[in-house]
């Protein structure tokens, strides 16, 4: 029996990735840069539309695009991305084509945590997602006018769900007002806005300050029970940081990389909320 070489198999896989996806006539092919935006697009689009996510796992902040990712962007009718605040590598490729590109961070009316506006994780605020959904519906309606009413109706239903999530998040965290959450960088200001929790970061302002001075400063600021929100499945380094700060550790998945392929934005929010409540409950019980 003749076996194929690894190089031959790799080339075959690449060719399959580059093959065009057959989309029904009139349907729209949408490529979202990260999974949460793909979840939003799936909620607004019609079943006949094709929604794909460019970034499956990995860090959207860094790294050059693979050939298969470049091909996805090239053939898409519409690219939905966060913006250069999160995805600088995409900024050079996408430009500002109003017909093919929808930059989520440029949607009017978005809320930003604090005064600096440095936290690009805007999909973690349900109210922001409702606004982005409305903008997406209008862009899809322009590309496929026959389905305009469906897109707008879907966006309205999605916005109603986001309103419920704003209330649900704050209600479940009501008993933890004044407790502390620490993360490696500013990533959760959107999700916990209005919760009454104290949010601290090892990298306030996005300056990359992770040294001993920052750690000492945080030790002085951490008062009472709290949690360290890690994003890498509980790496030893993050576990040590949590221990040094006297905090419990919670493993977070803000991009939904570990969720089932069919998961939606409600399941992403539920996973973050459940992990936080569980950690804060344990932290409070041991004080």
mmCIF file with all atom_site columns, N, CA, C and O in Angstrom, residues 151-188:
data_model
loop_
_atom_site.group_PDB
_atom_site.id
_atom_site.type_symbol
_atom_site.label_atom_id
_atom_site.label_alt_id
_atom_site.label_comp_id
_atom_site.label_asym_id
_atom_site.label_entity_id
_atom_site.label_seq_id
_atom_site.pdbx_PDB_ins_code
_atom_site.Cartn_x
_atom_site.Cartn_y
_atom_site.Cartn_z
_atom_site.occupancy
_atom_site.B_iso_or_equiv
_atom_site.pdbx_formal_charge
_atom_site.auth_seq_id
_atom_site.auth_comp_id
_atom_site.auth_asym_id
_atom_site.auth_atom_id
_atom_site.pdbx_PDB_model_num
ATOM 1   N N  . UNK A 1 151 ? -34.129 40.524 7.581  1.00 0.00 ? 151 UNK A N  1
ATOM 2   C CA . UNK A 1 151 ? -32.931 40.950 8.303  1.00 0.00 ? 151 UNK A CA 1
ATOM 3   C C  . UNK A 1 151 ? -33.278 41.903 9.440  1.00 0.00 ? 151 UNK A C  1
ATOM 4   O O  . UNK A 1 151 ? -32.776 41.769 10.565 1.00 0.00 ? 151 UNK A O  1
ATOM 5   N N  . UNK A 1 152 ? -34.133 42.853 9.152  1.00 0.00 ? 152 UNK A N  1
ATOM 6   C CA . UNK A 1 152 ? -34.490 43.844 10.171 1.00 0.00 ? 152 UNK A CA 1
ATOM 7   C C  . UNK A 1 152 ? -35.289 43.211 11.302 1.00 0.00 ? 152 UNK A C  1
ATOM 8   O O  . UNK A 1 152 ? -35.101 43.548 12.476 1.00 0.00 ? 152 UNK A O  1
ATOM 9   N N  . UNK A 1 153 ? -36.178 42.291 10.964 1.00 0.00 ? 153 UNK A N  1
ATOM 10  C CA . UNK A 1 153 ? -36.958 41.591 11.997 1.00 0.00 ? 153 UNK A CA 1
ATOM 11  C C  . UNK A 1 153 ? -36.051 40.744 12.881 1.00 0.00 ? 153 UNK A C  1
ATOM 12  O O  . UNK A 1 153 ? -36.201 40.721 14.108 1.00 0.00 ? 153 UNK A O  1
ATOM 13  N N  . UNK A 1 154 ? -35.082 40.072 12.263 1.00 0.00 ? 154 UNK A N  1
ATOM 14  C CA . UNK A 1 154 ? -34.135 39.257 13.036 1.00 0.00 ? 154 UNK A CA 1
ATOM 15  C C  . UNK A 1 154 ? -33.292 40.125 13.965 1.00 0.00 ? 154 UNK A C  1
ATOM 16  O O  . UNK A 1 154 ? -33.013 39.747 15.112 1.00 0.00 ? 154 UNK A O  1
ATOM 17  N N  . UNK A 1 155 ? -32.884 41.285 13.469 1.00 0.00 ? 155 UNK A N  1
ATOM 18  C CA . UNK A 1 155 ? -32.075 42.191 14.291 1.00 0.00 ? 155 UNK A CA 1
ATOM 19  C C  . UNK A 1 155 ? -32.876 42.719 15.475 1.00 0.00 ? 155 UNK A C  1
ATOM 20  O O  . UNK A 1 155 ? -32.341 42.866 16.590 1.00 0.00 ? 155 UNK A O  1
ATOM 21  N N  . UNK A 1 156 ? -34.149 42.988 15.265 1.00 0.00 ? 156 UNK A N  1
ATOM 22  C CA . UNK A 1 156 ? -35.006 43.458 16.363 1.00 0.00 ? 156 UNK A CA 1
ATOM 23  C C  . UNK A 1 156 ? -35.191 42.373 17.413 1.00 0.00 ? 156 UNK A C  1
ATOM 24  O O  . UNK A 1 156 ? -35.167 42.655 18.623 1.00 0.00 ? 156 UNK A O  1
ATOM 25  N N  . UNK A 1 157 ? -35.372 41.137 16.983 1.00 0.00 ? 157 UNK A N  1
ATOM 26  C CA . UNK A 1 157 ? -35.508 40.026 17.931 1.00 0.00 ? 157 UNK A CA 1
ATOM 27  C C  . UNK A 1 157 ? -34.208 39.823 18.711 1.00 0.00 ? 157 UNK A C  1
ATOM 28  O O  . UNK A 1 157 ? -34.226 39.563 19.919 1.00 0.00 ? 157 UNK A O  1
ATOM 29  N N  . UNK A 1 158 ? -33.092 39.966 18.018 1.00 0.00 ? 158 UNK A N  1
ATOM 30  C CA . UNK A 1 158 ? -31.787 39.835 18.667 1.00 0.00 ? 158 UNK A CA 1
ATOM 31  C C  . UNK A 1 158 ? -31.601 40.950 19.694 1.00 0.00 ? 158 UNK A C  1
ATOM 32  O O  . UNK A 1 158 ? -31.104 40.703 20.804 1.00 0.00 ? 158 UNK A O  1
ATOM 33  N N  . UNK A 1 159 ? -32.000 42.173 19.356 1.00 0.00 ? 159 UNK A N  1
ATOM 34  C CA . UNK A 1 159 ? -31.876 43.300 20.286 1.00 0.00 ? 159 UNK A CA 1
ATOM 35  C C  . UNK A 1 159 ? -32.715 43.072 21.537 1.00 0.00 ? 159 UNK A C  1
ATOM 36  O O  . UNK A 1 159 ? -32.287 43.405 22.656 1.00 0.00 ? 159 UNK A O  1
ATOM 37  N N  . UNK A 1 160 ? -33.904 42.504 21.371 1.00 0.00 ? 160 UNK A N  1
ATOM 38  C CA . UNK A 1 160 ? -34.751 42.211 22.531 1.00 0.00 ? 160 UNK A CA 1
ATOM 39  C C  . UNK A 1 160 ? -34.075 41.197 23.446 1.00 0.00 ? 160 UNK A C  1
ATOM 40  O O  . UNK A 1 160 ? -34.125 41.323 24.688 1.00 0.00 ? 160 UNK A O  1
ATOM 41  N N  . UNK A 1 161 ? -33.419 40.211 22.844 1.00 0.00 ? 161 UNK A N  1
ATOM 42  C CA . UNK A 1 161 ? -32.690 39.222 23.653 1.00 0.00 ? 161 UNK A CA 1
ATOM 43  C C  . UNK A 1 161 ? -31.523 39.869 24.384 1.00 0.00 ? 161 UNK A C  1
ATOM 44  O O  . UNK A 1 161 ? -31.242 39.546 25.543 1.00 0.00 ? 161 UNK A O  1
ATOM 45  N N  . UNK A 1 162 ? -30.839 40.809 23.734 1.00 0.00 ? 162 UNK A N  1
ATOM 46  C CA . UNK A 1 162 ? -29.715 41.494 24.362 1.00 0.00 ? 162 UNK A CA 1
ATOM 47  C C  . UNK A 1 162 ? -30.176 42.345 25.549 1.00 0.00 ? 162 UNK A C  1
ATOM 48  O O  . UNK A 1 162 ? -29.474 42.448 26.561 1.00 0.00 ? 162 UNK A O  1
ATOM 49  N N  . UNK A 1 163 ? -31.355 42.941 25.444 1.00 0.00 ? 163 UNK A N  1
ATOM 50  C CA . UNK A 1 163 ? -31.906 43.715 26.560 1.00 0.00 ? 163 UNK A CA 1
ATOM 51  C C  . UNK A 1 163 ? -32.128 42.812 27.772 1.00 0.00 ? 163 UNK A C  1
ATOM 52  O O  . UNK A 1 163 ? -31.824 43.192 28.912 1.00 0.00 ? 163 UNK A O  1
ATOM 53  N N  . UNK A 1 164 ? -32.640 41.618 27.525 1.00 0.00 ? 164 UNK A N  1
ATOM 54  C CA . UNK A 1 164 ? -32.838 40.655 28.609 1.00 0.00 ? 164 UNK A CA 1
ATOM 55  C C  . UNK A 1 164 ? -31.505 40.263 29.243 1.00 0.00 ? 164 UNK A C  1
ATOM 56  O O  . UNK A 1 164 ? -31.418 40.103 30.471 1.00 0.00 ? 164 UNK A O  1
ATOM 57  N N  . UNK A 1 165 ? -30.479 40.128 28.415 1.00 0.00 ? 165 UNK A N  1
ATOM 58  C CA . UNK A 1 165 ? -29.173 39.743 28.960 1.00 0.00 ? 165 UNK A CA 1
ATOM 59  C C  . UNK A 1 165 ? -28.543 40.858 29.787 1.00 0.00 ? 165 UNK A C  1
ATOM 60  O O  . UNK A 1 165 ? -27.862 40.590 30.774 1.00 0.00 ? 165 UNK A O  1
ATOM 61  N N  . UNK A 1 166 ? -28.745 42.100 29.410 1.00 0.00 ? 166 UNK A N  1
ATOM 62  C CA . UNK A 1 166 ? -28.244 43.212 30.225 1.00 0.00 ? 166 UNK A CA 1
ATOM 63  C C  . UNK A 1 166 ? -28.815 43.107 31.637 1.00 0.00 ? 166 UNK A C  1
ATOM 64  O O  . UNK A 1 166 ? -28.091 43.247 32.639 1.00 0.00 ? 166 UNK A O  1
ATOM 65  N N  . UNK A 1 167 ? -30.112 42.852 31.737 1.00 0.00 ? 167 UNK A N  1
ATOM 66  C CA . UNK A 1 167 ? -30.774 42.730 33.037 1.00 0.00 ? 167 UNK A CA 1
ATOM 67  C C  . UNK A 1 167 ? -30.309 41.486 33.765 1.00 0.00 ? 167 UNK A C  1
ATOM 68  O O  . UNK A 1 167 ? -30.030 41.513 34.983 1.00 0.00 ? 167 UNK A O  1
ATOM 69  N N  . UNK A 1 168 ? -30.221 40.373 33.060 1.00 0.00 ? 168 UNK A N  1
ATOM 70  C CA . UNK A 1 168 ? -29.846 39.097 33.679 1.00 0.00 ? 168 UNK A CA 1
ATOM 71  C C  . UNK A 1 168 ? -28.455 39.151 34.292 1.00 0.00 ? 168 UNK A C  1
ATOM 72  O O  . UNK A 1 168 ? -28.223 38.667 35.403 1.00 0.00 ? 168 UNK A O  1
ATOM 73  N N  . UNK A 1 169 ? -27.508 39.752 33.581 1.00 0.00 ? 169 UNK A N  1
ATOM 74  C CA . UNK A 1 169 ? -26.135 39.838 34.090 1.00 0.00 ? 169 UNK A CA 1
ATOM 75  C C  . UNK A 1 169 ? -26.091 40.626 35.391 1.00 0.00 ? 169 UNK A C  1
ATOM 76  O O  . UNK A 1 169 ? -25.504 40.182 36.392 1.00 0.00 ? 169 UNK A O  1
ATOM 77  N N  . UNK A 1 170 ? -26.705 41.800 35.409 1.00 0.00 ? 170 UNK A N  1
ATOM 78  C CA . UNK A 1 170 ? -26.667 42.649 36.602 1.00 0.00 ? 170 UNK A CA 1
ATOM 79  C C  . UNK A 1 170 ? -27.430 42.033 37.772 1.00 0.00 ? 170 UNK A C  1
ATOM 80  O O  . UNK A 1 170 ? -27.025 42.176 38.930 1.00 0.00 ? 170 UNK A O  1
ATOM 81  N N  . UNK A 1 171 ? -28.542 41.345 37.485 1.00 0.00 ? 171 UNK A N  1
ATOM 82  C CA . UNK A 1 171 ? -29.314 40.712 38.559 1.00 0.00 ? 171 UNK A CA 1
ATOM 83  C C  . UNK A 1 171 ? -28.529 39.590 39.223 1.00 0.00 ? 171 UNK A C  1
ATOM 84  O O  . UNK A 1 171 ? -28.523 39.473 40.451 1.00 0.00 ? 171 UNK A O  1
ATOM 85  N N  . UNK A 1 172 ? -27.852 38.769 38.448 1.00 0.00 ? 172 UNK A N  1
ATOM 86  C CA . UNK A 1 172 ? -27.110 37.640 39.028 1.00 0.00 ? 172 UNK A CA 1
ATOM 87  C C  . UNK A 1 172 ? -25.878 38.098 39.800 1.00 0.00 ? 172 UNK A C  1
ATOM 88  O O  . UNK A 1 172 ? -25.401 37.402 40.690 1.00 0.00 ? 172 UNK A O  1
ATOM 89  N N  . UNK A 1 173 ? -25.358 39.274 39.474 1.00 0.00 ? 173 UNK A N  1
ATOM 90  C CA . UNK A 1 173 ? -24.159 39.770 40.151 1.00 0.00 ? 173 UNK A CA 1
ATOM 91  C C  . UNK A 1 173 ? -24.481 40.758 41.266 1.00 0.00 ? 173 UNK A C  1
ATOM 92  O O  . UNK A 1 173 ? -23.577 41.291 41.907 1.00 0.00 ? 173 UNK A O  1
ATOM 93  N N  . UNK A 1 174 ? -25.755 40.970 41.514 1.00 0.00 ? 174 UNK A N  1
ATOM 94  C CA . UNK A 1 174 ? -26.184 41.988 42.477 1.00 0.00 ? 174 UNK A CA 1
ATOM 95  C C  . UNK A 1 174 ? -25.619 41.752 43.874 1.00 0.00 ? 174 UNK A C  1
ATOM 96  O O  . UNK A 1 174 ? -25.278 42.695 44.585 1.00 0.00 ? 174 UNK A O  1
ATOM 97  N N  . UNK A 1 175 ? -25.515 40.508 44.285 1.00 0.00 ? 175 UNK A N  1
ATOM 98  C CA . UNK A 1 175 ? -25.028 40.209 45.627 1.00 0.00 ? 175 UNK A CA 1
ATOM 99  C C  . UNK A 1 175 ? -23.525 40.321 45.792 1.00 0.00 ? 175 UNK A C  1
ATOM 100 O O  . UNK A 1 175 ? -23.007 40.094 46.895 1.00 0.00 ? 175 UNK A O  1
ATOM 101 N N  . UNK A 1 176 ? -22.809 40.661 44.705 1.00 0.00 ? 176 UNK A N  1
ATOM 102 C CA . UNK A 1 176 ? -21.341 40.711 44.775 1.00 0.00 ? 176 UNK A CA 1
ATOM 103 C C  . UNK A 1 176 ? -20.794 42.122 44.570 1.00 0.00 ? 176 UNK A C  1
ATOM 104 O O  . UNK A 1 176 ? -19.613 42.287 44.277 1.00 0.00 ? 176 UNK A O  1
ATOM 105 N N  . UNK A 1 177 ? -21.619 43.121 44.743 1.00 0.00 ? 177 UNK A N  1
ATOM 106 C CA . UNK A 1 177 ? -21.153 44.489 44.559 1.00 0.00 ? 177 UNK A CA 1
ATOM 107 C C  . UNK A 1 177 ? -20.000 44.793 45.512 1.00 0.00 ? 177 UNK A C  1
ATOM 108 O O  . UNK A 1 177 ? -20.056 44.467 46.686 1.00 0.00 ? 177 UNK A O  1
ATOM 109 N N  . UNK A 1 178 ? -18.951 45.412 44.964 1.00 0.00 ? 178 UNK A N  1
ATOM 110 C CA . UNK A 1 178 ? -17.773 45.724 45.751 1.00 0.00 ? 178 UNK A CA 1
ATOM 111 C C  . UNK A 1 178 ? -16.706 44.648 45.723 1.00 0.00 ? 178 UNK A C  1
ATOM 112 O O  . UNK A 1 178 ? -15.572 44.890 46.145 1.00 0.00 ? 178 UNK A O  1
ATOM 113 N N  . UNK A 1 179 ? -17.036 43.440 45.226 1.00 0.00 ? 179 UNK A N  1
ATOM 114 C CA . UNK A 1 179 ? -16.033 42.391 45.080 1.00 0.00 ? 179 UNK A CA 1
ATOM 115 C C  . UNK A 1 179 ? -15.130 42.734 43.892 1.00 0.00 ? 179 UNK A C  1
ATOM 116 O O  . UNK A 1 179 ? -15.499 43.504 43.008 1.00 0.00 ? 179 UNK A O  1
ATOM 117 N N  . UNK A 1 180 ? -13.948 42.127 43.878 1.00 0.00 ? 180 UNK A N  1
ATOM 118 C CA . UNK A 1 180 ? -12.925 42.508 42.910 1.00 0.00 ? 180 UNK A CA 1
ATOM 119 C C  . UNK A 1 180 ? -12.735 41.440 41.837 1.00 0.00 ? 180 UNK A C  1
ATOM 120 O O  . UNK A 1 180 ? -12.697 40.243 42.133 1.00 0.00 ? 180 UNK A O  1
ATOM 121 N N  . UNK A 1 181 ? -12.589 41.908 40.595 1.00 0.00 ? 181 UNK A N  1
ATOM 122 C CA . UNK A 1 181 ? -12.201 41.043 39.473 1.00 0.00 ? 181 UNK A CA 1
ATOM 123 C C  . UNK A 1 181 ? -10.930 41.609 38.862 1.00 0.00 ? 181 UNK A C  1
ATOM 124 O O  . UNK A 1 181 ? -10.856 42.801 38.547 1.00 0.00 ? 181 UNK A O  1
ATOM 125 N N  . UNK A 1 182 ? -9.929  40.759 38.700 1.00 0.00 ? 182 UNK A N  1
ATOM 126 C CA . UNK A 1 182 ? -8.657  41.172 38.105 1.00 0.00 ? 182 UNK A CA 1
ATOM 127 C C  . UNK A 1 182 ? -8.422  40.345 36.845 1.00 0.00 ? 182 UNK A C  1
ATOM 128 O O  . UNK A 1 182 ? -8.647  39.136 36.828 1.00 0.00 ? 182 UNK A O  1
ATOM 129 N N  . UNK A 1 183 ? -7.966  40.999 35.784 1.00 0.00 ? 183 UNK A N  1
ATOM 130 C CA . UNK A 1 183 ? -7.625  40.304 34.543 1.00 0.00 ? 183 UNK A CA 1
ATOM 131 C C  . UNK A 1 183 ? -6.248  40.755 34.075 1.00 0.00 ? 183 UNK A C  1
ATOM 132 O O  . UNK A 1 183 ? -5.712  41.763 34.555 1.00 0.00 ? 183 UNK A O  1
ATOM 133 N N  . UNK A 1 184 ? -5.673  40.002 33.135 1.00 0.00 ? 184 UNK A N  1
ATOM 134 C CA . UNK A 1 184 ? -4.332  40.341 32.654 1.00 0.00 ? 184 UNK A CA 1
ATOM 135 C C  . UNK A 1 184 ? -4.329  41.635 31.850 1.00 0.00 ? 184 UNK A C  1
ATOM 136 O O  . UNK A 1 184 ? -3.346  42.370 31.841 1.00 0.00 ? 184 UNK A O  1
ATOM 137 N N  . UNK A 1 185 ? -5.427  41.923 31.148 1.00 0.00 ? 185 UNK A N  1
ATOM 138 C CA . UNK A 1 185 ? -5.557  43.183 30.420 1.00 0.00 ? 185 UNK A CA 1
ATOM 139 C C  . UNK A 1 185 ? -7.017  43.604 30.433 1.00 0.00 ? 185 UNK A C  1
ATOM 140 O O  . UNK A 1 185 ? -7.885  42.851 30.844 1.00 0.00 ? 185 UNK A O  1
ATOM 141 N N  . UNK A 1 186 ? -7.272  44.819 30.015 1.00 0.00 ? 186 UNK A N  1
ATOM 142 C CA . UNK A 1 186 ? -8.634  45.348 30.083 1.00 0.00 ? 186 UNK A CA 1
ATOM 143 C C  . UNK A 1 186 ? -9.511  44.653 29.048 1.00 0.00 ? 186 UNK A C  1
ATOM 144 O O  . UNK A 1 186 ? -9.459  44.955 27.863 1.00 0.00 ? 186 UNK A O  1
ATOM 145 N N  . UNK A 1 187 ? -10.321 43.716 29.531 1.00 0.00 ? 187 UNK A N  1
ATOM 146 C CA . UNK A 1 187 ? -11.111 42.896 28.617 1.00 0.00 ? 187 UNK A CA 1
ATOM 147 C C  . UNK A 1 187 ? -12.566 42.748 29.038 1.00 0.00 ? 187 UNK A C  1
ATOM 148 O O  . UNK A 1 187 ? -13.388 42.340 28.220 1.00 0.00 ? 187 UNK A O  1
ATOM 149 N N  . UNK A 1 188 ? -12.907 43.060 30.275 1.00 0.00 ? 188 UNK A N  1
ATOM 150 C CA . UNK A 1 188 ? -14.240 42.738 30.772 1.00 0.00 ? 188 UNK A CA 1
ATOM 151 C C  . UNK A 1 188 ? -15.049 43.951 31.227 1.00 0.00 ? 188 UNK A C  1
ATOM 152 O O  . UNK A 1 188 ? -16.092 43.804 31.845 1.00 0.00 ? 188 UNK A O  1
#
